[in-house]
Amino acid sequence: MKNSKKTQLLIVSVVGILLFSFLPTVQGYGRRRTNINIRPIEDWLDNNPYGAGAYYMTGYVGSDTNDHYYWTWFFAVTELFEGEAFEYSGYVKEKVLLDGAIEITVNLYVKDMAVELYDNNAPGDPIWTFDYMGQIVFQGRIDYYFQIKFTLDAEYDGYAPFDIEPGTREAGCALPSSEAIIDIPEQMGIHLESILLIATGEGNTLMPGWYWWMYDPEDPTTLPVPDGGTAKLFMFHYAHFGPDNPLVWPYGSSGFKFAIVNLY
C-alpha cells in the first residue's frame, strides 16, 4: 500500500506539472505577446546537442525512495555503446514581445539515447562533485521529453572575458548554450523560467566495483562488465526559476522541486 500511494502521488505530481507548464507566466504578463514563430529544433540543438548542452553538461542528479542518490549521463553513441545514433524531433516556439524581448520554449523529444547511471550512495549528505560520482550500476537506452523556457532581452551587455561584445536580438536570433544560461545569464540578457525532463528507459545492470576513473580508452578490458541482469529507469526533473534561484549544474542539485531518478 505504501508503494502504491507513492506511485499515485508521483503520477499526480507529473500530471500537475505538465498542466502547470501550459499556464501563462507572470514574467510575460503585461508585455503583451505579439508575433509567434515556430522554429526548427536544430536552432536549439546547434549549441545544445543533447537538449541540456553538450554531453558533459547532461549530468542529472536525483534520488529514489530508498535514499539512493544517482548521477545520470546521456551520450550519443560512443565506444561504450554500439548501434545507431539516437533519434529526435521537436520544435522551438518563439514569441516576440512589444518591448522586443523574445520568449523561447524548446520542446525536444528523444528516442534511444545512450544512458549511464552511477550510484552515489555516499555516507551522509549526497556529494554532487565530479570527483565522486559513485560506482556505475546501469547502462542502457532512454527516451525522454525535454523542455526549457526562457526569455531573451532585446539588448545584452556581453561579456568581455569571453570576448562577447554587446549586441541586439530580433526574431530568429541565435539561441544560447546551456553554459551561457548557467554562467553568464545576466551579461547575456537571459531570464530562465523552467526546465522539465521526463524519461523512461531500460538496459543492463553491471558488476559492482567499477568507477569512471578506471576507464582507459586504449584498453577495452577496463570497460564495465554486465552482471546478466536487466532493469528499467525512470527520471522526472522539474524546476521553476527566478532571479534569486538560478540554474546550477549538475541539473537537480539545486533549484529543482522534483529530482527523481528511479532504477527498478
mmCIF file of C-alpha atoms in Angstrom:
data_model
loop_
_atom_site.group_PDB
_atom_site.id
_atom_site.type_symbol
_atom_site.label_atom_id
_atom_site.label_comp_id
_atom_site.label_asym_id
_atom_site.label_seq_id
_atom_site.Cartn_x
_atom_site.Cartn_y
_atom_site.Cartn_z
ATOM 1 C CA MET A 1 0.000 0.000 0.000
ATOM 2 C CA LYS A 2 2.876 2.332 0.820
ATOM 3 C CA ASN A 3 4.485 1.906 -2.635
ATOM 4 C CA SER A 4 1.065 2.232 -4.289
ATOM 5 C CA LYS A 5 0.489 5.579 -2.591
ATOM 6 C CA LYS A 6 3.938 6.798 -3.623
ATOM 7 C CA THR A 7 3.253 5.784 -7.219
ATOM 8 C CA GLN A 8 -0.106 7.572 -7.194
ATOM 9 C CA LEU A 9 1.487 10.696 -5.719
ATOM 10 C CA LEU A 10 4.192 10.661 -8.393
ATOM 11 C CA ILE A 11 1.624 10.315 -11.188
ATOM 12 C CA VAL A 12 -0.437 13.188 -9.792
ATOM 13 C CA SER A 13 2.709 15.313 -9.500
ATOM 14 C CA VAL A 14 3.721 14.637 -13.113
ATOM 15 C CA VAL A 15 0.243 15.466 -14.417
ATOM 16 C CA GLY A 16 0.149 18.619 -12.296
ATOM 17 C CA ILE A 17 3.496 19.860 -13.572
ATOM 18 C CA LEU A 18 2.534 19.158 -17.183
ATOM 19 C CA LEU A 19 -0.686 21.124 -16.764
ATOM 20 C CA PHE A 20 1.156 23.925 -14.981
ATOM 21 C CA SER A 21 3.673 24.185 -17.808
ATOM 22 C CA PHE A 22 0.911 25.277 -20.196
ATOM 23 C CA LEU A 23 -0.319 28.134 -17.998
ATOM 24 C CA PRO A 24 0.697 31.737 -18.790
ATOM 25 C CA THR A 25 3.561 33.009 -16.642
ATOM 26 C CA VAL A 26 3.909 36.199 -14.620
ATOM 27 C CA GLN A 27 7.155 37.049 -16.386
ATOM 28 C CA GLY A 28 5.450 37.668 -19.727
ATOM 29 C CA TYR A 29 2.317 39.311 -18.286
ATOM 30 C CA GLY A 30 1.866 42.982 -19.132
ATOM 31 C CA ARG A 31 4.336 42.935 -22.001
ATOM 32 C CA ARG A 32 1.650 41.586 -24.353
ATOM 33 C CA ARG A 33 2.684 38.836 -26.699
ATOM 34 C CA THR A 34 2.819 39.696 -30.366
ATOM 35 C CA ASN A 35 4.457 37.658 -33.134
ATOM 36 C CA ILE A 36 4.670 33.900 -32.636
ATOM 37 C CA ASN A 37 7.089 31.831 -34.720
ATOM 38 C CA ILE A 38 7.792 28.107 -34.825
ATOM 39 C CA ARG A 39 11.459 27.376 -35.404
ATOM 40 C CA PRO A 40 13.209 24.060 -36.132
ATOM 41 C CA ILE A 41 14.580 22.188 -33.128
ATOM 42 C CA GLU A 42 18.026 22.308 -34.743
ATOM 43 C CA ASP A 43 18.158 26.006 -33.804
ATOM 44 C CA TRP A 44 18.490 24.823 -30.200
ATOM 45 C CA LEU A 45 20.488 21.651 -30.825
ATOM 46 C CA ASP A 46 23.228 23.537 -32.679
ATOM 47 C CA ASN A 47 24.552 24.685 -29.294
ATOM 48 C CA ASN A 48 22.847 22.053 -27.129
ATOM 49 C CA PRO A 49 23.078 18.722 -28.950
ATOM 50 C CA TYR A 50 21.737 16.661 -26.020
ATOM 51 C CA GLY A 51 18.972 19.065 -25.077
ATOM 52 C CA ALA A 52 20.766 20.397 -21.997
ATOM 53 C CA GLY A 53 24.066 21.284 -23.587
ATOM 54 C CA ALA A 54 26.880 19.041 -24.763
ATOM 55 C CA TYR A 55 27.445 15.560 -23.305
ATOM 56 C CA TYR A 56 29.493 16.961 -20.429
ATOM 57 C CA MET A 57 26.500 19.126 -19.436
ATOM 58 C CA THR A 58 23.965 16.282 -19.191
ATOM 59 C CA GLY A 59 24.757 15.267 -15.601
ATOM 60 C CA TYR A 60 21.401 14.933 -13.856
ATOM 61 C CA VAL A 61 21.378 14.096 -10.146
ATOM 62 C CA GLY A 62 18.491 12.818 -8.088
ATOM 63 C CA SER A 63 17.323 10.290 -5.543
ATOM 64 C CA ASP A 64 14.848 7.440 -5.260
ATOM 65 C CA THR A 65 12.541 6.406 -2.407
ATOM 66 C CA ASN A 66 15.319 4.239 -0.905
ATOM 67 C CA ASP A 67 17.651 7.225 -0.386
ATOM 68 C CA HIS A 68 20.000 6.252 -3.183
ATOM 69 C CA TYR A 69 21.489 9.244 -4.954
ATOM 70 C CA TYR A 70 22.327 8.924 -8.637
ATOM 71 C CA TRP A 71 24.277 10.675 -11.369
ATOM 72 C CA THR A 72 22.684 10.126 -14.785
ATOM 73 C CA TRP A 73 24.573 10.832 -18.020
ATOM 74 C CA PHE A 74 23.237 10.987 -21.596
ATOM 75 C CA PHE A 75 25.539 10.183 -24.519
ATOM 76 C CA ALA A 76 25.456 9.855 -28.254
ATOM 77 C CA VAL A 77 26.875 6.551 -29.495
ATOM 78 C CA THR A 78 30.455 6.162 -28.241
ATOM 79 C CA GLU A 79 32.893 3.288 -27.785
ATOM 80 C CA LEU A 80 30.825 2.318 -24.747
ATOM 81 C CA PHE A 81 27.642 1.826 -26.787
ATOM 82 C CA GLU A 82 27.038 0.006 -30.055
ATOM 83 C CA GLY A 83 24.210 0.640 -32.516
ATOM 84 C CA GLU A 84 22.662 3.537 -34.365
ATOM 85 C CA ALA A 85 22.640 7.090 -33.056
ATOM 86 C CA PHE A 86 19.605 8.423 -31.220
ATOM 87 C CA GLU A 87 16.541 9.863 -32.954
ATOM 88 C CA TYR A 88 14.965 13.205 -32.131
ATOM 89 C CA SER A 89 12.168 15.565 -33.071
ATOM 90 C CA GLY A 90 10.695 18.761 -31.702
ATOM 91 C CA TYR A 91 10.402 22.479 -32.263
ATOM 92 C CA VAL A 92 11.194 25.887 -30.773
ATOM 93 C CA LYS A 93 8.331 28.298 -30.094
ATOM 94 C CA GLU A 94 9.363 31.951 -30.263
ATOM 95 C CA LYS A 95 7.215 34.858 -29.080
ATOM 96 C CA VAL A 96 8.338 38.404 -29.785
ATOM 97 C CA LEU A 97 7.050 40.857 -27.170
ATOM 98 C CA LEU A 98 6.219 44.538 -27.619
ATOM 99 C CA ASP A 99 9.403 45.618 -25.842
ATOM 100 C CA GLY A 100 11.487 43.482 -28.225
ATOM 101 C CA ALA A 101 12.204 40.700 -25.735
ATOM 102 C CA ILE A 102 11.806 37.163 -27.045
ATOM 103 C CA GLU A 103 10.155 34.308 -25.148
ATOM 104 C CA ILE A 104 11.570 30.912 -26.087
ATOM 105 C CA THR A 105 10.074 27.484 -25.384
ATOM 106 C CA VAL A 106 12.113 24.473 -26.510
ATOM 107 C CA ASN A 107 10.286 21.145 -26.874
ATOM 108 C CA LEU A 108 12.583 18.198 -27.598
ATOM 109 C CA TYR A 109 11.645 14.518 -27.958
ATOM 110 C CA VAL A 110 14.483 11.979 -27.998
ATOM 111 C CA LYS A 111 14.420 8.230 -28.627
ATOM 112 C CA ASP A 112 17.177 5.675 -27.923
ATOM 113 C CA MET A 113 19.699 7.956 -26.270
ATOM 114 C CA ALA A 114 22.521 6.037 -24.583
ATOM 115 C CA VAL A 115 22.497 6.473 -20.814
ATOM 116 C CA GLU A 116 24.679 5.589 -17.812
ATOM 117 C CA LEU A 117 23.721 5.610 -14.153
ATOM 118 C CA TYR A 118 26.092 5.963 -11.190
ATOM 119 C CA ASP A 119 25.036 5.171 -7.624
ATOM 120 C CA ASN A 120 26.365 7.962 -5.433
ATOM 121 C CA ASN A 121 25.162 6.471 -2.150
ATOM 122 C CA ALA A 122 27.904 8.077 -0.086
ATOM 123 C CA PRO A 123 27.629 8.304 3.717
ATOM 124 C CA GLY A 124 25.859 11.399 4.971
ATOM 125 C CA ASP A 125 24.630 14.067 2.595
ATOM 126 C CA PRO A 126 24.825 13.420 -1.156
ATOM 127 C CA ILE A 127 28.078 14.611 -2.709
ATOM 128 C CA TRP A 128 27.444 16.419 -6.007
ATOM 129 C CA THR A 129 31.055 16.560 -7.125
ATOM 130 C CA PHE A 130 32.734 15.239 -10.226
ATOM 131 C CA ASP A 131 35.395 13.634 -8.019
ATOM 132 C CA TYR A 132 32.929 11.154 -6.592
ATOM 133 C CA MET A 133 30.039 10.025 -8.759
ATOM 134 C CA GLY A 134 29.865 6.565 -7.221
ATOM 135 C CA GLN A 135 30.094 3.221 -8.960
ATOM 136 C CA ILE A 136 28.326 2.598 -12.239
ATOM 137 C CA VAL A 137 25.244 0.399 -11.887
ATOM 138 C CA PHE A 138 23.402 0.640 -15.226
ATOM 139 C CA GLN A 139 23.888 1.169 -18.955
ATOM 140 C CA GLY A 140 21.069 1.309 -21.463
ATOM 141 C CA ARG A 141 18.875 3.380 -23.737
ATOM 142 C CA ILE A 142 16.402 6.051 -22.782
ATOM 143 C CA ASP A 143 13.539 8.004 -24.360
ATOM 144 C CA TYR A 144 12.810 11.438 -22.981
ATOM 145 C CA TYR A 145 10.944 14.705 -23.305
ATOM 146 C CA PHE A 146 12.938 17.841 -22.513
ATOM 147 C CA GLN A 147 11.510 21.337 -22.239
ATOM 148 C CA ILE A 148 13.209 24.604 -21.335
ATOM 149 C CA LYS A 149 11.613 28.065 -21.189
ATOM 150 C CA PHE A 150 13.435 31.379 -21.031
ATOM 151 C CA THR A 151 13.260 34.995 -22.204
ATOM 152 C CA LEU A 152 15.975 36.820 -24.137
ATOM 153 C CA ASP A 153 16.312 40.585 -23.741
ATOM 154 C CA ALA A 154 16.333 42.617 -26.950
ATOM 155 C CA GLU A 155 19.730 44.021 -25.926
ATOM 156 C CA TYR A 156 22.525 42.458 -23.894
ATOM 157 C CA ASP A 157 25.777 43.719 -22.375
ATOM 158 C CA GLY A 158 28.075 40.906 -23.497
ATOM 159 C CA TYR A 159 30.981 39.512 -21.509
ATOM 160 C CA ALA A 160 34.481 40.849 -22.108
ATOM 161 C CA PRO A 161 36.390 37.894 -20.518
ATOM 162 C CA PHE A 162 34.803 35.628 -23.166
ATOM 163 C CA ASP A 163 35.232 38.236 -25.934
ATOM 164 C CA ILE A 164 31.462 38.569 -26.273
ATOM 165 C CA GLU A 165 30.545 42.057 -27.459
ATOM 166 C CA PRO A 166 27.257 43.825 -26.570
ATOM 167 C CA GLY A 167 24.510 43.131 -29.049
ATOM 168 C CA THR A 168 20.852 43.232 -30.005
ATOM 169 C CA ARG A 169 18.365 40.488 -30.829
ATOM 170 C CA GLU A 170 15.383 40.033 -33.081
ATOM 171 C CA ALA A 171 13.220 37.139 -34.228
ATOM 172 C CA GLY A 172 15.282 34.199 -35.472
ATOM 173 C CA CYS A 173 18.344 35.163 -33.424
ATOM 174 C CA ALA A 174 20.900 32.583 -32.274
ATOM 175 C CA LEU A 175 19.820 30.689 -29.178
ATOM 176 C CA PRO A 176 22.161 30.459 -26.184
ATOM 177 C CA SER A 177 24.037 27.414 -24.951
ATOM 178 C CA SER A 178 23.353 25.808 -21.573
ATOM 179 C CA GLU A 179 26.735 27.122 -20.437
ATOM 180 C CA ALA A 180 25.614 30.709 -21.110
ATOM 181 C CA ILE A 181 22.339 30.150 -19.246
ATOM 182 C CA ILE A 182 24.235 28.836 -16.215
ATOM 183 C CA ASP A 183 27.374 31.004 -16.205
ATOM 184 C CA ILE A 184 26.544 34.423 -17.674
ATOM 185 C CA PRO A 185 22.743 34.883 -17.868
ATOM 186 C CA GLU A 186 22.828 38.489 -16.650
ATOM 187 C CA GLN A 187 25.518 39.535 -19.116
ATOM 188 C CA MET A 188 23.672 37.829 -21.980
ATOM 189 C CA GLY A 189 20.209 39.065 -21.000
ATOM 190 C CA ILE A 190 18.821 35.568 -20.358
ATOM 191 C CA HIS A 191 15.936 35.037 -17.926
ATOM 192 C CA LEU A 192 15.365 31.333 -17.290
ATOM 193 C CA GLU A 193 11.842 30.270 -16.366
ATOM 194 C CA SER A 194 11.715 26.485 -16.150
ATOM 195 C CA ILE A 195 13.182 23.117 -17.083
ATOM 196 C CA LEU A 196 11.287 19.838 -17.386
ATOM 197 C CA LEU A 197 12.611 16.352 -18.117
ATOM 198 C CA ILE A 198 10.556 13.148 -18.192
ATOM 199 C CA ALA A 199 12.421 9.980 -19.203
ATOM 200 C CA THR A 200 11.992 6.211 -19.322
ATOM 201 C CA GLY A 201 14.433 3.545 -20.427
ATOM 202 C CA GLU A 202 15.820 0.071 -19.913
ATOM 203 C CA GLY A 203 19.153 -1.670 -20.076
ATOM 204 C CA ASN A 204 21.716 -3.827 -18.293
ATOM 205 C CA THR A 205 22.846 -3.786 -14.702
ATOM 206 C CA LEU A 206 26.590 -4.032 -14.111
ATOM 207 C CA MET A 207 29.085 -5.806 -11.898
ATOM 208 C CA PRO A 208 29.853 -3.709 -8.787
ATOM 209 C CA GLY A 209 33.177 -2.018 -8.166
ATOM 210 C CA TRP A 210 33.651 -0.011 -11.389
ATOM 211 C CA TYR A 211 34.279 3.754 -11.211
ATOM 212 C CA TRP A 212 34.633 6.254 -14.062
ATOM 213 C CA TRP A 213 38.341 6.854 -13.417
ATOM 214 C CA MET A 214 39.086 3.164 -14.131
ATOM 215 C CA TYR A 215 38.356 3.504 -17.858
ATOM 216 C CA ASP A 216 41.299 3.539 -20.270
ATOM 217 C CA PRO A 217 40.267 4.296 -23.901
ATOM 218 C CA GLU A 218 43.197 2.198 -25.137
ATOM 219 C CA ASP A 219 42.302 -0.845 -23.038
ATOM 220 C CA PRO A 220 38.872 -2.422 -23.690
ATOM 221 C CA THR A 221 39.312 -4.711 -20.676
ATOM 222 C CA THR A 222 38.767 -1.671 -18.460
ATOM 223 C CA LEU A 223 35.136 -1.265 -19.571
ATOM 224 C CA PRO A 224 32.379 -2.016 -17.036
ATOM 225 C CA VAL A 225 31.022 -5.570 -17.177
ATOM 226 C CA PRO A 226 27.280 -6.500 -17.277
ATOM 227 C CA ASP A 227 26.192 -8.837 -14.487
ATOM 228 C CA GLY A 228 23.499 -10.512 -16.588
ATOM 229 C CA GLY A 229 20.611 -8.561 -15.079
ATOM 230 C CA THR A 230 18.279 -6.009 -16.614
ATOM 231 C CA ALA A 231 16.471 -3.022 -15.169
ATOM 232 C CA LYS A 232 14.269 -0.093 -16.094
ATOM 233 C CA LEU A 233 14.938 3.587 -15.464
ATOM 234 C CA PHE A 234 12.516 6.430 -14.732
ATOM 235 C CA MET A 235 13.507 10.087 -14.383
ATOM 236 C CA PHE A 236 11.444 13.163 -13.569
ATOM 237 C CA HIS A 237 13.141 16.557 -13.146
ATOM 238 C CA TYR A 238 11.300 19.850 -12.835
ATOM 239 C CA ALA A 239 12.416 23.313 -11.734
ATOM 240 C CA HIS A 240 10.896 26.784 -11.895
ATOM 241 C CA PHE A 241 13.477 29.549 -11.669
ATOM 242 C CA GLY A 242 13.562 33.194 -10.655
ATOM 243 C CA PRO A 243 16.107 35.993 -10.046
ATOM 244 C CA ASP A 244 17.112 34.503 -6.688
ATOM 245 C CA ASN A 245 17.012 30.902 -7.884
ATOM 246 C CA PRO A 246 19.446 30.440 -10.821
ATOM 247 C CA LEU A 247 20.184 27.223 -12.646
ATOM 248 C CA VAL A 248 23.094 25.271 -11.152
ATOM 249 C CA TRP A 249 24.907 22.329 -12.716
ATOM 250 C CA PRO A 250 24.534 19.362 -12.321
ATOM 251 C CA TYR A 251 20.830 19.526 -13.029
ATOM 252 C CA GLY A 252 18.842 18.601 -9.943
ATOM 253 C CA SER A 253 21.500 19.594 -7.408
ATOM 254 C CA SER A 254 19.656 22.813 -6.533
ATOM 255 C CA GLY A 255 16.565 24.697 -7.556
ATOM 256 C CA PHE A 256 14.620 21.598 -8.615
ATOM 257 C CA LYS A 257 11.297 20.836 -6.923
ATOM 258 C CA PHE A 258 11.488 17.324 -8.367
ATOM 259 C CA ALA A 259 14.755 15.441 -8.994
ATOM 260 C CA ILE A 260 13.699 11.803 -9.147
ATOM 261 C CA VAL A 261 15.886 9.027 -10.570
ATOM 262 C CA ASN A 262 14.428 5.562 -10.032
ATOM 263 C CA LEU A 263 16.107 2.295 -11.128
ATOM 264 C CA TYR A 264 13.828 -0.728 -10.818
#
